[in-house]
mmCIF file of C-alpha atoms in Angstrom:
data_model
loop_
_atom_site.group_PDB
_atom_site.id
_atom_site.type_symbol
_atom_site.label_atom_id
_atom_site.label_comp_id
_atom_site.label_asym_id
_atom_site.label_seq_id
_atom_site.Cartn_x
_atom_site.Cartn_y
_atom_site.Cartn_z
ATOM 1 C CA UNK A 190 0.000 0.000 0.000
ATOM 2 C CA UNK A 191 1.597 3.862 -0.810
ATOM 3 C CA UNK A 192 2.274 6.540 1.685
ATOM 4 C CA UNK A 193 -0.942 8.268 0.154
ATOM 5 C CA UNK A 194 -3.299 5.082 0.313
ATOM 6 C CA UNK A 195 -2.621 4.756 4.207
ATOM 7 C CA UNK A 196 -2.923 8.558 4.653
ATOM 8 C CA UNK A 197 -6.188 7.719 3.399
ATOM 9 C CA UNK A 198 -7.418 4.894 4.850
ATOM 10 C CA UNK A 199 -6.295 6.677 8.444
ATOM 11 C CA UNK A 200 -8.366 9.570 7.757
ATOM 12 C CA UNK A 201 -11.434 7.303 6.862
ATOM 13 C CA UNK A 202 -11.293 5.576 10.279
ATOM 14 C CA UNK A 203 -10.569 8.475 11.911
ATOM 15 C CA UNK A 204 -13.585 10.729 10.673
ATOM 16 C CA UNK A 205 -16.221 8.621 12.039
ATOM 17 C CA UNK A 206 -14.563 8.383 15.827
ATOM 18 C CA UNK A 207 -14.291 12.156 15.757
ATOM 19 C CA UNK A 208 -17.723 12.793 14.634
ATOM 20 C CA UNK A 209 -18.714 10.631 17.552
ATOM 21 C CA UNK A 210 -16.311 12.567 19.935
ATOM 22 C CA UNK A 211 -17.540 15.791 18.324
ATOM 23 C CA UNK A 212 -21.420 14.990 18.879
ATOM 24 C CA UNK A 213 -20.571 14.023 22.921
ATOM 25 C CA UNK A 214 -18.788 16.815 23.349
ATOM 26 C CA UNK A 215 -21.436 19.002 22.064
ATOM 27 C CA UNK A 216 -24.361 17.074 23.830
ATOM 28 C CA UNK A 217 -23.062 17.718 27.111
ATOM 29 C CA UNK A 218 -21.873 21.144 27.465
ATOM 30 C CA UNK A 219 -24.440 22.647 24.149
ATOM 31 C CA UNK A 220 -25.494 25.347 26.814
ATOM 32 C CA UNK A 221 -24.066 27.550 29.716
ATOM 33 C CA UNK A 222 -26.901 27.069 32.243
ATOM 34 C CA UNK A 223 -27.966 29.086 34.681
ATOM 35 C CA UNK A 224 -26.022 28.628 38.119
ATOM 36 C CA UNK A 225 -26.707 28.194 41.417
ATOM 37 C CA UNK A 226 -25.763 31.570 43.888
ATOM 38 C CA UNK A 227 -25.696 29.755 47.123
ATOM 39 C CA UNK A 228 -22.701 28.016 48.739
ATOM 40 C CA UNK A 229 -23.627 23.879 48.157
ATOM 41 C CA UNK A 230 -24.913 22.248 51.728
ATOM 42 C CA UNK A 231 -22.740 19.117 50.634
ATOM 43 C CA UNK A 232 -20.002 17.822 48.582
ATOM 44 C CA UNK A 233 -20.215 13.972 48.362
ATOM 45 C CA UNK A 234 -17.649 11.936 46.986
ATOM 46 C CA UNK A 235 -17.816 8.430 45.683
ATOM 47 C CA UNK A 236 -15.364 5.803 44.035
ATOM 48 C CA UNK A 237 -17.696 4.144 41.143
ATOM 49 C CA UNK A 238 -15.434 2.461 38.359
ATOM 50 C CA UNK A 239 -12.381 3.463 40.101
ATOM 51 C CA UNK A 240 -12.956 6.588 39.770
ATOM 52 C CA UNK A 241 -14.222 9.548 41.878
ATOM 53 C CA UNK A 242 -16.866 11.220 41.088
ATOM 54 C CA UNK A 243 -18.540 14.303 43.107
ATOM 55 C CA UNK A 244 -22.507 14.581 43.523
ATOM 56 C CA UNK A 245 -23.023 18.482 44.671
ATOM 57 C CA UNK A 246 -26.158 18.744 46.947
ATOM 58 C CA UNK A 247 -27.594 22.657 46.389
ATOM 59 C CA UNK A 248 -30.183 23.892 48.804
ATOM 60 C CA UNK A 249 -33.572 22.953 48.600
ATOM 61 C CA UNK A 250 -36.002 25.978 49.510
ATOM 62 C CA UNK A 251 -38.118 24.142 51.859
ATOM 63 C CA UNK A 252 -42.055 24.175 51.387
ATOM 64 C CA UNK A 253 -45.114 26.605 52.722
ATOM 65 C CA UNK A 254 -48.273 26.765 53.228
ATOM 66 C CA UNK A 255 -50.200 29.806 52.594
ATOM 67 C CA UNK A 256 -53.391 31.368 50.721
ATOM 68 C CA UNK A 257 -53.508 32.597 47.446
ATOM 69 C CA UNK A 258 -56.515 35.350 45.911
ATOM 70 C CA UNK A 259 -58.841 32.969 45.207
ATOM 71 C CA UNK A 260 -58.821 31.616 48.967
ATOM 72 C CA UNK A 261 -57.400 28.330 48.244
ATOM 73 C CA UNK A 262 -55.180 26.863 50.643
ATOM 74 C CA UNK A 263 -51.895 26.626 48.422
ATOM 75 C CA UNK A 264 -48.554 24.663 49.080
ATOM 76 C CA UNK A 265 -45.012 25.782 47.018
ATOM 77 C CA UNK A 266 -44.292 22.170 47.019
ATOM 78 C CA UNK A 267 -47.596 21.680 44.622
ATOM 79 C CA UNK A 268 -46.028 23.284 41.585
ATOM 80 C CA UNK A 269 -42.886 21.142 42.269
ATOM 81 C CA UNK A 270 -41.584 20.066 38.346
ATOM 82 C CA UNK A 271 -42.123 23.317 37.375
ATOM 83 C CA UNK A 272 -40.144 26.427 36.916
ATOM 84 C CA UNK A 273 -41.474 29.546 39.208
ATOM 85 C CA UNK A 274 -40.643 32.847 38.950
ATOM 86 C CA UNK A 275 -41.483 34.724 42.455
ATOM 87 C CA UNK A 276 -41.743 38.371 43.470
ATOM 88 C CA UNK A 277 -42.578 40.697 46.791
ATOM 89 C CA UNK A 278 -45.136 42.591 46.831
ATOM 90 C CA UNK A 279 -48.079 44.558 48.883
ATOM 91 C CA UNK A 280 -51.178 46.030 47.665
ATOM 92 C CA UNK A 281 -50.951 49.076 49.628
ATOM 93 C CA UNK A 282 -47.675 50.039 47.676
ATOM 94 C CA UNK A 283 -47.676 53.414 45.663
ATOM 95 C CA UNK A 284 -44.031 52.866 44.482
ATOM 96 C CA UNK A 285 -42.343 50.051 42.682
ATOM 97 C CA UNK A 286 -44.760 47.241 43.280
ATOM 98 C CA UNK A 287 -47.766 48.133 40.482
ATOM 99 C CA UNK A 288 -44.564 48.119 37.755
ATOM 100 C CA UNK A 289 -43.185 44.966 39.300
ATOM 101 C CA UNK A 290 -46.619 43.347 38.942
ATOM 102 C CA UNK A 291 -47.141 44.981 35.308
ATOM 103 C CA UNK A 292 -43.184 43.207 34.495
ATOM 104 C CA UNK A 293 -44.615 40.157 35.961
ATOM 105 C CA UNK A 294 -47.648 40.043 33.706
ATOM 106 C CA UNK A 295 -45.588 40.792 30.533
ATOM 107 C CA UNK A 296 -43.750 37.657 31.820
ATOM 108 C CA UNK A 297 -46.249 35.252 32.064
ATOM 109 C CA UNK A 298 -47.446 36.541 28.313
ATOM 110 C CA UNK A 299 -44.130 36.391 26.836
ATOM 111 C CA UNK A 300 -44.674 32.447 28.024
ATOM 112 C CA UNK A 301 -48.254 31.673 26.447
ATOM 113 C CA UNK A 302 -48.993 29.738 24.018
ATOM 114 C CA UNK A 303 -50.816 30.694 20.581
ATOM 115 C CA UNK A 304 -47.526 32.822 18.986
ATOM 116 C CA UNK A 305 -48.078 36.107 18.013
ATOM 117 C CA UNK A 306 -51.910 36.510 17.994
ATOM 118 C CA UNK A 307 -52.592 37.851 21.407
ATOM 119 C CA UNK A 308 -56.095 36.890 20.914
ATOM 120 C CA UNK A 309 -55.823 33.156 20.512
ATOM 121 C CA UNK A 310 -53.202 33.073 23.544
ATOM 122 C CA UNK A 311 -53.764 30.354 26.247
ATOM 123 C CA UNK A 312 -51.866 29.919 29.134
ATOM 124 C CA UNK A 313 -49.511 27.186 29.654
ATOM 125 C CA UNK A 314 -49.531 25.568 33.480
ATOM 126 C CA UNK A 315 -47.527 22.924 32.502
ATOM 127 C CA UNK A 316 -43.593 24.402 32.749
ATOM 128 C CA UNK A 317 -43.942 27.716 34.301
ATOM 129 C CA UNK A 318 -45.951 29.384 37.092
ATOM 130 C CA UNK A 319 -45.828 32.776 38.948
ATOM 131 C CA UNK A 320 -46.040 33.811 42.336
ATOM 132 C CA UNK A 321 -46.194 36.760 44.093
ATOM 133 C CA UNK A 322 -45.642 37.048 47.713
ATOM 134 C CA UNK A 323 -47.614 39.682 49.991
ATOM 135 C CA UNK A 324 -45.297 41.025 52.384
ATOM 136 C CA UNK A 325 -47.638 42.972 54.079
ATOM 137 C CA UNK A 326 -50.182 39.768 55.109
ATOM 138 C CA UNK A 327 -52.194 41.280 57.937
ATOM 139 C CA UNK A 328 -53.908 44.155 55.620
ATOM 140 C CA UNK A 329 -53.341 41.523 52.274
ATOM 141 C CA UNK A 330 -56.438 39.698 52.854
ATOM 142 C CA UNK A 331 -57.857 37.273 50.271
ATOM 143 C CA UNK A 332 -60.210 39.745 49.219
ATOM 144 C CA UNK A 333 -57.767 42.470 48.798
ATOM 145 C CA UNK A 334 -55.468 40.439 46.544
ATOM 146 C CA UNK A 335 -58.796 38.925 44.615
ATOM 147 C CA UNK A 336 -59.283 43.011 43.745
ATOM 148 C CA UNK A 337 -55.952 43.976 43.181
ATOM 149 C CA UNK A 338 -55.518 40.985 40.926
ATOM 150 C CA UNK A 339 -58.308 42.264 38.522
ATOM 151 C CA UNK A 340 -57.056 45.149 38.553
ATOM 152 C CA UNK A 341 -53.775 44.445 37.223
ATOM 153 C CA UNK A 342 -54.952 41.853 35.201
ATOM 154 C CA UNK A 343 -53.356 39.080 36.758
ATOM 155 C CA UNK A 344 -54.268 35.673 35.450
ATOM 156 C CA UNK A 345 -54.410 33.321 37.929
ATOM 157 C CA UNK A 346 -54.618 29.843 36.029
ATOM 158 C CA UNK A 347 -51.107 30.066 36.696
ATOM 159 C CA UNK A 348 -50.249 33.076 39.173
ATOM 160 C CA UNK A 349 -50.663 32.930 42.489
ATOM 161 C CA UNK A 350 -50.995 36.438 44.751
ATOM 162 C CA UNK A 351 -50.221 34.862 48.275
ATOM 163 C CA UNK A 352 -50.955 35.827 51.667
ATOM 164 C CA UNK A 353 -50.887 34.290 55.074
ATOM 165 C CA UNK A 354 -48.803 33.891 58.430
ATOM 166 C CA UNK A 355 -46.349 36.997 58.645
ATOM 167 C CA UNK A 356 -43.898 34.964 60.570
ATOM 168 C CA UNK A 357 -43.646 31.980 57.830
ATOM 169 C CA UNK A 358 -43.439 34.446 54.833
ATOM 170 C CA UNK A 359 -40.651 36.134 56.634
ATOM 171 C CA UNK A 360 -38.670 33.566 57.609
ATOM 172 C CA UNK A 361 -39.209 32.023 53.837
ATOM 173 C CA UNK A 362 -37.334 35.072 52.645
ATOM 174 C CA UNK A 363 -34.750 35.063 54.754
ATOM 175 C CA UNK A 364 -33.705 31.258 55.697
ATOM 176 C CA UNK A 365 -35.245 29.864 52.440
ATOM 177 C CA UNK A 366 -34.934 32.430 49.577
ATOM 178 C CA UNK A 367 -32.033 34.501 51.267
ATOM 179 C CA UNK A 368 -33.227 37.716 49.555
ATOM 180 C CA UNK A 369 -31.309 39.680 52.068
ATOM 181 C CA UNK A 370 -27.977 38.419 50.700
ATOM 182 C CA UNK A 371 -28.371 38.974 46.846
ATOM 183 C CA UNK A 372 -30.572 42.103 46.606
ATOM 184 C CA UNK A 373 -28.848 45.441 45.981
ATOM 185 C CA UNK A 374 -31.218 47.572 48.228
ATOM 186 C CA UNK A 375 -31.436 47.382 51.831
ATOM 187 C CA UNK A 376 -33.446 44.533 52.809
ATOM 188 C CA UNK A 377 -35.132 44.892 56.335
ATOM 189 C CA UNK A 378 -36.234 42.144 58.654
ATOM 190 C CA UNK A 379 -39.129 44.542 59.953
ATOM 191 C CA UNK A 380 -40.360 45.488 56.280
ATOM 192 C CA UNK A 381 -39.504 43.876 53.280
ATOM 193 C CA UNK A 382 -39.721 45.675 50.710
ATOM 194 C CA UNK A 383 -37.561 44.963 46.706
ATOM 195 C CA UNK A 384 -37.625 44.547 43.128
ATOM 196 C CA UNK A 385 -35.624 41.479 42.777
ATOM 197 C CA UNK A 386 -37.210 38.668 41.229
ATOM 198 C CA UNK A 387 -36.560 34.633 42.162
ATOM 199 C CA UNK A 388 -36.639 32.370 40.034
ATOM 200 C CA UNK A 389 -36.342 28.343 41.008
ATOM 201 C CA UNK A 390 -36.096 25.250 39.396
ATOM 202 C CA UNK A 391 -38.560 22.214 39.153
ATOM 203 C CA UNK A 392 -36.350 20.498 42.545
ATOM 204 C CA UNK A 393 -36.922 24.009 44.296
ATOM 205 C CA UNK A 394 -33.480 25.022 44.100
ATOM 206 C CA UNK A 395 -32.973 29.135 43.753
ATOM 207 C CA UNK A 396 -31.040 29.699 40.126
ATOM 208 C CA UNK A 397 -30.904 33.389 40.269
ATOM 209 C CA UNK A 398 -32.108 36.920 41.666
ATOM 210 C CA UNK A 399 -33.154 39.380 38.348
ATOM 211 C CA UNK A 400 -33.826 43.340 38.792
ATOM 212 C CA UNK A 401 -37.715 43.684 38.155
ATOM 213 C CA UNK A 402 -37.714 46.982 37.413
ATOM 214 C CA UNK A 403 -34.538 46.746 34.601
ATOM 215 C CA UNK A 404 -35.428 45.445 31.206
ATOM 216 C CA UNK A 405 -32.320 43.479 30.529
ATOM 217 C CA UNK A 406 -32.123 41.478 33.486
ATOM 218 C CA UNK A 407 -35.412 40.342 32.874
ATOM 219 C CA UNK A 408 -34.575 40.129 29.110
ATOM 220 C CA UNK A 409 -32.245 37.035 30.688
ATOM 221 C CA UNK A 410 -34.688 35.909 33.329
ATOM 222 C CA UNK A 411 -37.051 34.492 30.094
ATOM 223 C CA UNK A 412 -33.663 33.524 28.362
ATOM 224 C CA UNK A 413 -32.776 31.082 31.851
ATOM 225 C CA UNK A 414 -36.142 29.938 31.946
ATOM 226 C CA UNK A 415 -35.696 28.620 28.759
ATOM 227 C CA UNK A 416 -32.207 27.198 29.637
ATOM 228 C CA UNK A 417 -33.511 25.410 32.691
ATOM 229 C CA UNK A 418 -36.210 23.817 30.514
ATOM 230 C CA UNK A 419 -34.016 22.362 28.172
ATOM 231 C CA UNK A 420 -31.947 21.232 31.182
ATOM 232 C CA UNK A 421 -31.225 17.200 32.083
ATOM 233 C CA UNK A 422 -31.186 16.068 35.293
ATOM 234 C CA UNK A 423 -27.391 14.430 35.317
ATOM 235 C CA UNK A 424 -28.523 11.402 37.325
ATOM 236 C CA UNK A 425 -29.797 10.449 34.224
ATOM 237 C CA UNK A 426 -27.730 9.984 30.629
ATOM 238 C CA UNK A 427 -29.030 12.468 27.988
ATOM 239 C CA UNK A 428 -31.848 10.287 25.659
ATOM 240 C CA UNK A 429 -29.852 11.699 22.170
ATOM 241 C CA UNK A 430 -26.442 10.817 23.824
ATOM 242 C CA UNK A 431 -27.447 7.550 25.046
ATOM 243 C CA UNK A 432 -29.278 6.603 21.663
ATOM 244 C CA UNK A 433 -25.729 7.248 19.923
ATOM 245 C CA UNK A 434 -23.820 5.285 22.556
ATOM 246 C CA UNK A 435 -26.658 2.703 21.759
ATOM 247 C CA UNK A 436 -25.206 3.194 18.238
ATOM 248 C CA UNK A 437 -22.004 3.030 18.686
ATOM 249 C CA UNK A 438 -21.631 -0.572 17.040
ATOM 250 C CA UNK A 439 -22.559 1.230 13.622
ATOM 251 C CA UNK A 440 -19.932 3.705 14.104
ATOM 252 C CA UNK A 441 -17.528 0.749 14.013
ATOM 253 C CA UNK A 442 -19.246 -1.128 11.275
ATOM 254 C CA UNK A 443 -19.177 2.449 9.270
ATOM 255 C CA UNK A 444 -15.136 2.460 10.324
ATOM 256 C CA UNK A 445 -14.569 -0.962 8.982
ATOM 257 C CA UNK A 446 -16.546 -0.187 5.982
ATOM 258 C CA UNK A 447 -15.452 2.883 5.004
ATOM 259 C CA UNK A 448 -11.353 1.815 5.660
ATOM 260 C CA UNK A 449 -12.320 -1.725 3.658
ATOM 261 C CA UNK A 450 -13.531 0.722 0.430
ATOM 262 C CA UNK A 451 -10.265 3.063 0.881
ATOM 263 C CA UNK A 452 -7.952 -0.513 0.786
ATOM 264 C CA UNK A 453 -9.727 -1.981 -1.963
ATOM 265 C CA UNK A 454 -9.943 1.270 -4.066
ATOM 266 C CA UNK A 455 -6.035 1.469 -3.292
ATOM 267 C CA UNK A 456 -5.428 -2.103 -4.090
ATOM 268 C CA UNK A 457 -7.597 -1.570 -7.444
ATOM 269 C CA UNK A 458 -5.226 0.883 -8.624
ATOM 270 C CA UNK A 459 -1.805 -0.729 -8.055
ATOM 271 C CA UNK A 460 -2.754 -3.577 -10.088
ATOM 272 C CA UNK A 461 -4.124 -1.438 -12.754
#
């Protein structure tokens, strides 16, 4: 066989093993997802296969009870598989909190289905859901956020306004949600009172704080929701990567093929 002919036949096997290498590669790190702001609770280690490998546990915001405008008895825990996007609010509020809400509505459109037609819109409960947290319970009844919803134009098929204990709401910000450590105003344990948005993943871990009241963070909010929905869970092997693993016999069979045609082809022409 010539220099050229097993130049050729190398590159032939080769191609198909770095296609394969290229498609892994891509499959697993396609996207820069969202992160995670808090320190992890735990680092595990384990030896599997002789090797180590690290399982990072993130905090989980823990669940609550409370009430939401329509004077159901609510739990956070029963949109758990979905994405939520939560904000702070109070009825009573003549400042930032009517714009928040407005942001928050634009939001929840920007995540309907029906495309462009705002007319033949529906809203999608399956991936995404809103909540919006009174802060100001005691004067928040049910009644008050049932009026201030429809006002604003809140729809609640998948928005909650909620209300309920003071005590449990504030200690959910602070020990759950942590507000007070990733908001740029002054957060105070009396009176709560900011334009961050929260948004958390379907295992209720917190993936970011965005500024409510600035159009770009929120511009990147929507973009991370979007990231988190395309995200897997890495307990489990990615169905597209594991169908070409599946495959991977064929990528040897194409190998063998493709290097038998290069060494026939080659051995074709020296005789001629």
């Amino acid at each position: 066989m010539s220099k050229k002919s097993a130049y050729g036949l190398i590159i032939a096997l080769l191609i198909p093993v770095l296609c394969y290498l290229w498609l892994k590669s891509a499959s697993e790190s396609a996207v820069a997802m969202p992160g995670h702001p808090f320190e992890p609770d735990t680092v595990l280690q384990s030896v599997v296969k002789g090797k180590i490998q690290t399982d990072t546990v993130w905090h989980t915001t823990k669940d609550i009870r409370l009430v939401n405008q329509m004077g159901d008895s609510v739990n956070l825990y029963d949109q758990k598989g979905k994405i939520i996007i939560l904000d702070l609010f109070f009825t009573s509020c003549g400042s930032i909190c009517p714009k928040l809400t407005t942001n928050m509505a634009r939001l929840q459109q920007s995540f309907m289905k029906g495309g462009g037609d705002a007319r033949k819109k529906i809203v999608d409960t399956n991936i995404v859901y809103f909540m919006s947290l009174s802060v100001d319970p005691i004067r928040d009844s049910v009644p008050v956020l049932r009026d201030y919803a429809n006002r604003m134009d809140v729809i609640s098929d998948n928005w909650w306004l909620l209300t309920g204990n003071r005590d449990s709401i504030y200690n959910f910000i602070f020990q759950e949600l942590r507000l007070d450590k990733f908001s740029d105003e002054p957060v105070s344990p009396d009176f709560v009172h900011t334009s961050r948005f929260v948004l958390i993943d379907k295992n209720m871990h917190v993936r970011g704080y965005y500024k409510g009241l600035d159009s770009a963070s929120l511009l990147k909010l929507a973009k991370d929701v979007g990231y988190i929905m395309l995200e897997k869970d890495k307990k489990k092997k990615s169905e597209i990567f594991q169908k070409i693993v599946d495959l991977s016999w064929l990528w040897l069979i194409i190998a063998v093929l493709v290097g038998g045609f290069v060494y026939h082809f080659s051995s074709t022409r020296q005789k001629n």
